[in-house]
Tab-separated table of C-alpha atoms and ligand atoms in Angstrom:
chain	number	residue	atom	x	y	z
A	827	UNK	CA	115.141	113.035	89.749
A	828	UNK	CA	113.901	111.567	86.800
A	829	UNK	CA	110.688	109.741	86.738
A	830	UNK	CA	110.776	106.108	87.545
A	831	UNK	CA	108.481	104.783	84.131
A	832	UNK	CA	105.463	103.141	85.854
A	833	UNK	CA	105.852	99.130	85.007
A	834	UNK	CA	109.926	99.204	85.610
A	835	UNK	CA	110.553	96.099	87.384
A	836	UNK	CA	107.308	94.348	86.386
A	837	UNK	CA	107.461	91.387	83.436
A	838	UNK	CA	104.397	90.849	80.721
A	839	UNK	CA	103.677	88.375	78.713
A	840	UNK	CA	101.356	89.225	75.431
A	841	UNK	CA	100.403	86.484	73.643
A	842	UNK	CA	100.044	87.405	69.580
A	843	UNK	CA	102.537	89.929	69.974
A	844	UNK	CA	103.907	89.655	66.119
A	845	UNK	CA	101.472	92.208	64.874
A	846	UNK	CA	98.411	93.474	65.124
A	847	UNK	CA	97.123	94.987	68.614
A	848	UNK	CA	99.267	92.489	70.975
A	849	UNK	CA	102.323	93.823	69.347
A	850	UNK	CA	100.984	97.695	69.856
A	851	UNK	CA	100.365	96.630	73.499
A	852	UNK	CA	104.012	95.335	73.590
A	853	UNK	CA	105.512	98.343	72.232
A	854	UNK	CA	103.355	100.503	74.784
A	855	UNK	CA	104.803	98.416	78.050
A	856	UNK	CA	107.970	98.130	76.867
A	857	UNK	CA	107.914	102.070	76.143
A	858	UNK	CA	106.140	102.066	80.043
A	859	UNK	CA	109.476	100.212	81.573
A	860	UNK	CA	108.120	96.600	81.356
A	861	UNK	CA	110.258	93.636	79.937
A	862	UNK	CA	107.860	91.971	78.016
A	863	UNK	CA	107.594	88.324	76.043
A	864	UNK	CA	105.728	87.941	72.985
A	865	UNK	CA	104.633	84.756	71.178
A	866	UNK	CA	104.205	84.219	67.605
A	867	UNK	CA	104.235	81.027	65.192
A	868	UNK	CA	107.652	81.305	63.643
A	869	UNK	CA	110.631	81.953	65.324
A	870	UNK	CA	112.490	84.409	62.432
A	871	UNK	CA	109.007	86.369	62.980
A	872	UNK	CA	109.055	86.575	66.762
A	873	UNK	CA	112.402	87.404	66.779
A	874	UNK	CA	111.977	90.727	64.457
A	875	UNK	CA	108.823	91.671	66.374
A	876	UNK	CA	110.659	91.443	69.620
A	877	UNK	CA	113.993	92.840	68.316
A	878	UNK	CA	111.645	96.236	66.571
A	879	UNK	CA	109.824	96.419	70.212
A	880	UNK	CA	112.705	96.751	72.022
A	881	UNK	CA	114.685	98.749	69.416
A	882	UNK	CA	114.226	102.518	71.270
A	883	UNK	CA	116.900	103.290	73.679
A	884	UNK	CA	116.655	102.582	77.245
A	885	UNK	CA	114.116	99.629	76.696
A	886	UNK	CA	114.229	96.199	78.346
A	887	UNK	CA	115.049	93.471	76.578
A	888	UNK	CA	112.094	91.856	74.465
A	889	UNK	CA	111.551	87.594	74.759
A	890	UNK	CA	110.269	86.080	71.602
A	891	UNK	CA	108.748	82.898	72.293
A	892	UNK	CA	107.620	80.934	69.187
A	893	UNK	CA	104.777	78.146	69.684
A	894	UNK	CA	101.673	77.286	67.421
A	895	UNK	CA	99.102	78.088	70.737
A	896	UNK	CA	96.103	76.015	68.775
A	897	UNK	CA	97.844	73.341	69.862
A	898	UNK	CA	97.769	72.244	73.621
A	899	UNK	CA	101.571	70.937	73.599
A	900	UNK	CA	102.620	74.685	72.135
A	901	UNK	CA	100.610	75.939	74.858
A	902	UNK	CA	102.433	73.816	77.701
A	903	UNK	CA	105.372	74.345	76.107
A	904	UNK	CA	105.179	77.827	76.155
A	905	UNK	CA	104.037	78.131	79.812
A	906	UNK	CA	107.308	75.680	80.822
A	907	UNK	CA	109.187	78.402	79.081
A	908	UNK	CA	107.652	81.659	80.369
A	909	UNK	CA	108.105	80.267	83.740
A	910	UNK	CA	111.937	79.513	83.178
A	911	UNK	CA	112.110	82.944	82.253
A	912	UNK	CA	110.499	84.745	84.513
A	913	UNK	CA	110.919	84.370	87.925
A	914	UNK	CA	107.619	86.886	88.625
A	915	UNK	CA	104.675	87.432	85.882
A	916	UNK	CA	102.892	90.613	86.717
A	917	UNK	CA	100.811	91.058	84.013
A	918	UNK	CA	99.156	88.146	81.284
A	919	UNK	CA	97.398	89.626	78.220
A	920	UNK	CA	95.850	86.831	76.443
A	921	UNK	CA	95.515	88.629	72.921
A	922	UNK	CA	96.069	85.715	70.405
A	923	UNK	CA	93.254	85.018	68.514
A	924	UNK	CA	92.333	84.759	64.690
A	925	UNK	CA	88.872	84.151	62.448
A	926	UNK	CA	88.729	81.059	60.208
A	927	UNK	CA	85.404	81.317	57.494
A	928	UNK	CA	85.939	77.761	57.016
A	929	UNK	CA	86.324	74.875	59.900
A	930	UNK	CA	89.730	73.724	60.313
A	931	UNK	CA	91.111	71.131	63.104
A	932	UNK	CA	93.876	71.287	65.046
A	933	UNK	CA	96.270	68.176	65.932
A	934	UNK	CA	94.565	67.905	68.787
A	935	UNK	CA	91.265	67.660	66.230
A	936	UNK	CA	89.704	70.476	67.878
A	937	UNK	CA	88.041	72.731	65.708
A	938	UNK	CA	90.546	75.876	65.771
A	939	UNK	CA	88.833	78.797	66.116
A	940	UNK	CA	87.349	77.118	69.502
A	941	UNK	CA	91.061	76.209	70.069
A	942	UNK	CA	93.102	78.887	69.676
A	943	UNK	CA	90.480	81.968	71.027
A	944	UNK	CA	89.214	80.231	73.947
A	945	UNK	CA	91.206	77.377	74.932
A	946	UNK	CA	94.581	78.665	74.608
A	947	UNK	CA	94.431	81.648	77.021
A	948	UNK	CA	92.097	79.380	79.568
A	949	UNK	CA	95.262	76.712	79.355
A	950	UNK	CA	98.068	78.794	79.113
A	951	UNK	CA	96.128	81.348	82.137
A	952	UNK	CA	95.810	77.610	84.371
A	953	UNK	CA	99.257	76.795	83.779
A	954	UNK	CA	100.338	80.331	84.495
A	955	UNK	CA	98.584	81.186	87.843
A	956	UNK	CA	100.233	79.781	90.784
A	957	UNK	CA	103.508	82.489	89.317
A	958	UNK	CA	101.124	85.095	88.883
A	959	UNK	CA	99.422	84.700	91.898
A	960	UNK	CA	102.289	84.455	93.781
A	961	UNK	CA	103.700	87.449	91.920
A	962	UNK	CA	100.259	89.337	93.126
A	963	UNK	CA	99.250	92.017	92.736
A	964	UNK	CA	99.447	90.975	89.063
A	965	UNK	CA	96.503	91.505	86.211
A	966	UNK	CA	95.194	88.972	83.609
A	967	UNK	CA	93.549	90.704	80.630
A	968	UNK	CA	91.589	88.810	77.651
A	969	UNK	CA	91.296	90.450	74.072
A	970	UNK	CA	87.775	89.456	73.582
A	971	UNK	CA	85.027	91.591	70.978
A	972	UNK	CA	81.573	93.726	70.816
A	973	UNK	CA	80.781	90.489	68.579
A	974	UNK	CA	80.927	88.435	72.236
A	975	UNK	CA	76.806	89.902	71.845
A	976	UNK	CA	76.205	87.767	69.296
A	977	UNK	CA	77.800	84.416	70.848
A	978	UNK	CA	76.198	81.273	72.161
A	979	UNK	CA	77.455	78.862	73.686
A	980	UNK	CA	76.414	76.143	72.131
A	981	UNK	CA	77.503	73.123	74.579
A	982	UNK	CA	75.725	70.717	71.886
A	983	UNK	CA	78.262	71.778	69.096
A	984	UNK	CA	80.876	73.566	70.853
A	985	UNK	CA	83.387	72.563	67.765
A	986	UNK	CA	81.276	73.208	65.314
A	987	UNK	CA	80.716	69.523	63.836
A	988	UNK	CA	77.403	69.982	63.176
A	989	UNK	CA	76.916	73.409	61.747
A	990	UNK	CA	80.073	75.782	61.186
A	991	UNK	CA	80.120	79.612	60.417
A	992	UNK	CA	83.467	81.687	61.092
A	993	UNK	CA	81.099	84.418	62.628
A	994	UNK	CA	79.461	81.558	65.009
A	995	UNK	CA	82.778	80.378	66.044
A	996	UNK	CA	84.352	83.589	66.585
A	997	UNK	CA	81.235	85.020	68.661
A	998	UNK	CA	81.105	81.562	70.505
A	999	UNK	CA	85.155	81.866	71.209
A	1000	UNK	CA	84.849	85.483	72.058
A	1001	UNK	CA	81.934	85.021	74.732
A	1002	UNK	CA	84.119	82.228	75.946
A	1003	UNK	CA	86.505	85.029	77.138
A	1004	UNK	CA	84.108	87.037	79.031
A	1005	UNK	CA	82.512	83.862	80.117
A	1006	UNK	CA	85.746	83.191	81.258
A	1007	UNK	CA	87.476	86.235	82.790
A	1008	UNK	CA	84.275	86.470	85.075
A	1009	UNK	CA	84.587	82.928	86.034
A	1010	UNK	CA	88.476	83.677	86.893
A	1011	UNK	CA	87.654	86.738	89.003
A	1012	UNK	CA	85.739	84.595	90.769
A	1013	UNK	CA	87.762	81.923	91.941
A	1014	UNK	CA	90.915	84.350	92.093
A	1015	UNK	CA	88.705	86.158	94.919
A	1016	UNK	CA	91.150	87.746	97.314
A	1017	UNK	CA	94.528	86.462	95.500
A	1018	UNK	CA	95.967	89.651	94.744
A	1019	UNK	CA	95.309	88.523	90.911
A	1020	UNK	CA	92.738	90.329	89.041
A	1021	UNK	CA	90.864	89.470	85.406
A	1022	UNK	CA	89.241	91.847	83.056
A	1023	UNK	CA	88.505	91.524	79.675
A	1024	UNK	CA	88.060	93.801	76.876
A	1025	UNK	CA	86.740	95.061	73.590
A	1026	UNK	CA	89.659	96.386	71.529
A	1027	UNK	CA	87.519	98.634	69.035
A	1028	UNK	CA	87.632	97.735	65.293
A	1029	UNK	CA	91.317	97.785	64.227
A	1030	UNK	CA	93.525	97.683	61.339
A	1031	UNK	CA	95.309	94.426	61.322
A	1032	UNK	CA	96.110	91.153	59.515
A	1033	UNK	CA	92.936	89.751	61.683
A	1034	UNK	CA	91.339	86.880	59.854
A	1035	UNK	CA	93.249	87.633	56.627
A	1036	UNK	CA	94.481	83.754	56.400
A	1037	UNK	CA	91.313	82.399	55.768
A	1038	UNK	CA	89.127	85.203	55.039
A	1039	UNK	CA	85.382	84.719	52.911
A	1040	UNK	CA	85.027	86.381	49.732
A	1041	UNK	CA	82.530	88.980	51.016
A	1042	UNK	CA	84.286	89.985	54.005
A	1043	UNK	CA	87.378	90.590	52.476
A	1044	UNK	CA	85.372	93.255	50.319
A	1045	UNK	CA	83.575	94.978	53.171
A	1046	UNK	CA	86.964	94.965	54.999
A	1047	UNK	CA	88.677	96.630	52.229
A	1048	UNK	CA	86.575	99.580	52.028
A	1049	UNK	CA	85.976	99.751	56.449
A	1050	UNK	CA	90.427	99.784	56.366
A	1051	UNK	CA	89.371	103.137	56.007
A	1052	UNK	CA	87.086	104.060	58.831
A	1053	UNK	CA	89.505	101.919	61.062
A	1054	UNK	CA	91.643	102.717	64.296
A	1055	UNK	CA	94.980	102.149	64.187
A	1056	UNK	CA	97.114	99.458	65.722
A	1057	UNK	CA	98.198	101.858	68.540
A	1058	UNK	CA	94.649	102.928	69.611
A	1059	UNK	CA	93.549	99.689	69.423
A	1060	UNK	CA	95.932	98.699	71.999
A	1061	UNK	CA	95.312	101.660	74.397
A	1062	UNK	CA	92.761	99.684	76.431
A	1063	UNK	CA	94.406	96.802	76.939
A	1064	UNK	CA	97.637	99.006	78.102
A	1065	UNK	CA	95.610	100.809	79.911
A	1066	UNK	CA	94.263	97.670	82.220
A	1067	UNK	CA	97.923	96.775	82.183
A	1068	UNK	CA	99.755	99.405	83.805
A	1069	UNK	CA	96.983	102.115	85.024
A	1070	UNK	CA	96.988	102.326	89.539
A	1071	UNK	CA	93.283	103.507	88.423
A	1072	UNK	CA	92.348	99.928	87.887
A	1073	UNK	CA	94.458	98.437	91.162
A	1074	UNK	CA	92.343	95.995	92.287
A	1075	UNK	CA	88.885	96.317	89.870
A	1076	UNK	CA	88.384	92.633	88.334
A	1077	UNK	CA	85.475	90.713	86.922
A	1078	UNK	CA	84.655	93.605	84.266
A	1079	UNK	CA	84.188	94.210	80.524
A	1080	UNK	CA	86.026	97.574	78.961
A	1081	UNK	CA	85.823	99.316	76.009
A	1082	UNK	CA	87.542	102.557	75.532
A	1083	UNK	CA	89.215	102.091	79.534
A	1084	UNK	CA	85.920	102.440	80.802
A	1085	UNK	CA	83.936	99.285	82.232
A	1086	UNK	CA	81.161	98.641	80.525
A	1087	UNK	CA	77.315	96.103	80.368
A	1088	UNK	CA	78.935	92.534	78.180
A	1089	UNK	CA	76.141	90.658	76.508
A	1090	UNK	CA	73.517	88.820	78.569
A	1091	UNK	CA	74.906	85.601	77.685
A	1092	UNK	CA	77.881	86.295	79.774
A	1093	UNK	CA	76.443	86.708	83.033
A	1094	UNK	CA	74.991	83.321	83.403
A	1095	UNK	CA	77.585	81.814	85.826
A	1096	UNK	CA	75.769	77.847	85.630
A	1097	UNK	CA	76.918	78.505	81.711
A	1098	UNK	CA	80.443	79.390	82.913
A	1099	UNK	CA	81.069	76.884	85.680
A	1100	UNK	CA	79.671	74.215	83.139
A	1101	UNK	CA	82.121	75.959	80.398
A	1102	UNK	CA	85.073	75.685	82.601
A	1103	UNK	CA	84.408	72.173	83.146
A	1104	UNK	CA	84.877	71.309	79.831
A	1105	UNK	CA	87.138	73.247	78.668
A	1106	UNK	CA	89.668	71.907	81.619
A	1107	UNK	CA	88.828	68.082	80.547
A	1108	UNK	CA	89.570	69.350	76.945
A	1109	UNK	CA	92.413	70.668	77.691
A	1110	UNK	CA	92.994	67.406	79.750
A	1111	UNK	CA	93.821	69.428	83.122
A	1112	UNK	CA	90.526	67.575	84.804
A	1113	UNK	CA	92.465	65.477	87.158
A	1114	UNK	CA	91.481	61.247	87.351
A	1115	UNK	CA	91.800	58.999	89.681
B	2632	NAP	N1	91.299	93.629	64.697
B	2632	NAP	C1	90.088	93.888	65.209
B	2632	NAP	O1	89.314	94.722	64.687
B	2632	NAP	C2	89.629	93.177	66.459
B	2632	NAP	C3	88.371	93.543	66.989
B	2632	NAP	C4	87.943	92.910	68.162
B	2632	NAP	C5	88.746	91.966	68.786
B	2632	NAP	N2	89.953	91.624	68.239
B	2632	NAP	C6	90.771	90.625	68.936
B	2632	NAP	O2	92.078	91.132	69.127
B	2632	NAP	C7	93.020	90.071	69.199
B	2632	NAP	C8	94.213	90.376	68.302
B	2632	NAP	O3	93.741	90.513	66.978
B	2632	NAP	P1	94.547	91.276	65.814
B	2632	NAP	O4	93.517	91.978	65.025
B	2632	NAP	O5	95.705	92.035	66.348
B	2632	NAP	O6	95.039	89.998	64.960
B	2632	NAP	P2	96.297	89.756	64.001
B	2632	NAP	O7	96.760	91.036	63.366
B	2632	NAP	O8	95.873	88.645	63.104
B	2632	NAP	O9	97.438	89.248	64.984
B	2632	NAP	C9	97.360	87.987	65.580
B	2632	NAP	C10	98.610	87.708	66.381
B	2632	NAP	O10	98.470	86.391	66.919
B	2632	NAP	C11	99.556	85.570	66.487
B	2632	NAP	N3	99.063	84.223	66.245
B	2632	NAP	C12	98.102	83.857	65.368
B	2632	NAP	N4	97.901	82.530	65.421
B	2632	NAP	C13	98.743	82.056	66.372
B	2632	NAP	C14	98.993	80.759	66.878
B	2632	NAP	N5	98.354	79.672	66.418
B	2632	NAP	N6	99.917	80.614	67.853
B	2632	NAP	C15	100.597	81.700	68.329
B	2632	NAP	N7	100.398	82.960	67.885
B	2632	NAP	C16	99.485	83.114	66.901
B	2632	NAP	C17	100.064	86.230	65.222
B	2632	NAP	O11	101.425	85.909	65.051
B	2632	NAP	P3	102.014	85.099	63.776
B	2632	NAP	O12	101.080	85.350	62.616
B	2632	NAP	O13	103.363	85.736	63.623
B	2632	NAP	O14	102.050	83.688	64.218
B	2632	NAP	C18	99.885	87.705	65.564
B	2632	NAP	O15	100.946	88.153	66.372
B	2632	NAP	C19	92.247	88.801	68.825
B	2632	NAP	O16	91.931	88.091	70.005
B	2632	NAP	C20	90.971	89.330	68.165
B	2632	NAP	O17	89.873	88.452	68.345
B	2632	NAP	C21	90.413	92.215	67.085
């Protein structure tokens, strides 16, 4: 009898699935038996991305779901429509995220790096977790980065107002996700739901190419070389998806599949209860009276 492939049954949702290492990740669960959604901005986009992921033979069908997640109504919009769809979410890989060098605000007037790395998965996870959890056992994974080490949170200037730098903002946005996968593993404490987080490598994408400063774009040029590819840069996050040897293991950092010391930043759980806080009143899921 021919094997049964490992996440048949099971659906995924990858967020940033148009390119990059979300739609790697998609192509390896679909190729593993999942059905799988992807998001992306524009709809002709999503559609081609999910049409080429599910183009071998014998895959499920791929959902393209097109929303602008830097804004909160895309976000909510997108959760009303992954629920519609699927009536069990096994597996939520928040991978959509981007690097501005200069500030930009959303229509929400957050500052978008802020809005798009950190506060779209923690909305779209929130909005997201009663399914999953009652889908359990069923795995949330965040895309975060090595450069989480050289975050702050800086609760003065979380949107950088004050004083902006695209590598602040992305190392503040990508702490946010460890910050915040260890603060989910806490509260989803014996749900059946667990949260990792992860550092894909250093991969060959269109990452930060819309807004990209001068030098960077240089140094980037020449390190295209030294690069992994798309596909290896998506074998971690695959890997937390679908492996039975990480059934169960939550609260942890990876790089290369293997769990591994994040910054020491992210272990201050005052700094991620108060980070939760307000990111759920900015995201206006704080409920009052
Ligand atoms: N590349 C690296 O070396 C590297 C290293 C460490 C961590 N990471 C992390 O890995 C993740 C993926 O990065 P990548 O390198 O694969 O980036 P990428 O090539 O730029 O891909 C980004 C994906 O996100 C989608 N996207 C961007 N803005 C969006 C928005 N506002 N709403 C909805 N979807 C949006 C894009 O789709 P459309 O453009 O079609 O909308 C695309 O599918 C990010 O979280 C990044 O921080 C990357």
């Amino acid at each position: 009898m021919a094997d049964v492939p490992v996440m048949a049954g099971k659906s995924v949702l990858v967020t940033g699935g148009t390119g990059g290492i979300g739609k790697a990740t998609a192509i390896g669960l679909a190729a593993l038996g999942a059905r799988v959604g992807i998001t992306g901005r524009d709809q002709a986009r999503t559609e081609a991305a999910a049409a080429d992921i599910g183009a071998a033979p014998g895959r499920p069908v791929v959902d393209a779901f097109a929303v602008d997640m830097s804004v909160q109504a895309g976000v909510r919009r997108l959760a009303a429509q992954v629920r519609d769809t699927y009536p069990r979410l096994d597996v939520l890989v928040n991978n959509v995220g981007g690097f501005w060098a200069h500030r930009h605000v959303t229509a929400d007037g957050l500052e978008r790096t802020f809005a798009l790395n950190h506060l779209a998965p923690f909305l779209l996870t929130s909005l997201l977790l009663d399914r999953l959890t009652s889908s359990a056992p069923a795995r949330i994974l965040t895309v975060s980065s090595a450069a989480h080490g050289r975050g702050r949170i800086d609760f003065g200037d979380l949107q950088g107002e004050q004083n902006y730098s695209g590598q602040r903002a992305y190392s503040q946005s990508k702490l946010a996700n460890v910050m915040f996968t260890y603060e989910l593993a806490r509260r989803l404490d014996a749900t059946g739901v667990t949260a990792t987080v992860l550092h894909p490598g250093v991969v060959r994408t269109s990452f930060g190419a819309e807004d990209q400063a001068a030098y960077l774009a240089v140094m980037i040029g020449v390190a295209h070389l030294f690069m992994k590819t798309p596909a290896r840069g998506a074998d971690t996050p695959i890997y937390l998806a679908s492996s039975p040897q990480v059934e169960g293991i939550t609260g942890r950092y990876f790089v290369n599949r293997k769990p591994k010391t994040s910054s020491k930043a992210s272990y201050d759980t005052a700094g991620a209860a108060r980070l939760w806080q307000v990111s759920a009143d900015l995201a206006g899921l704080t409920a009052h009276p």
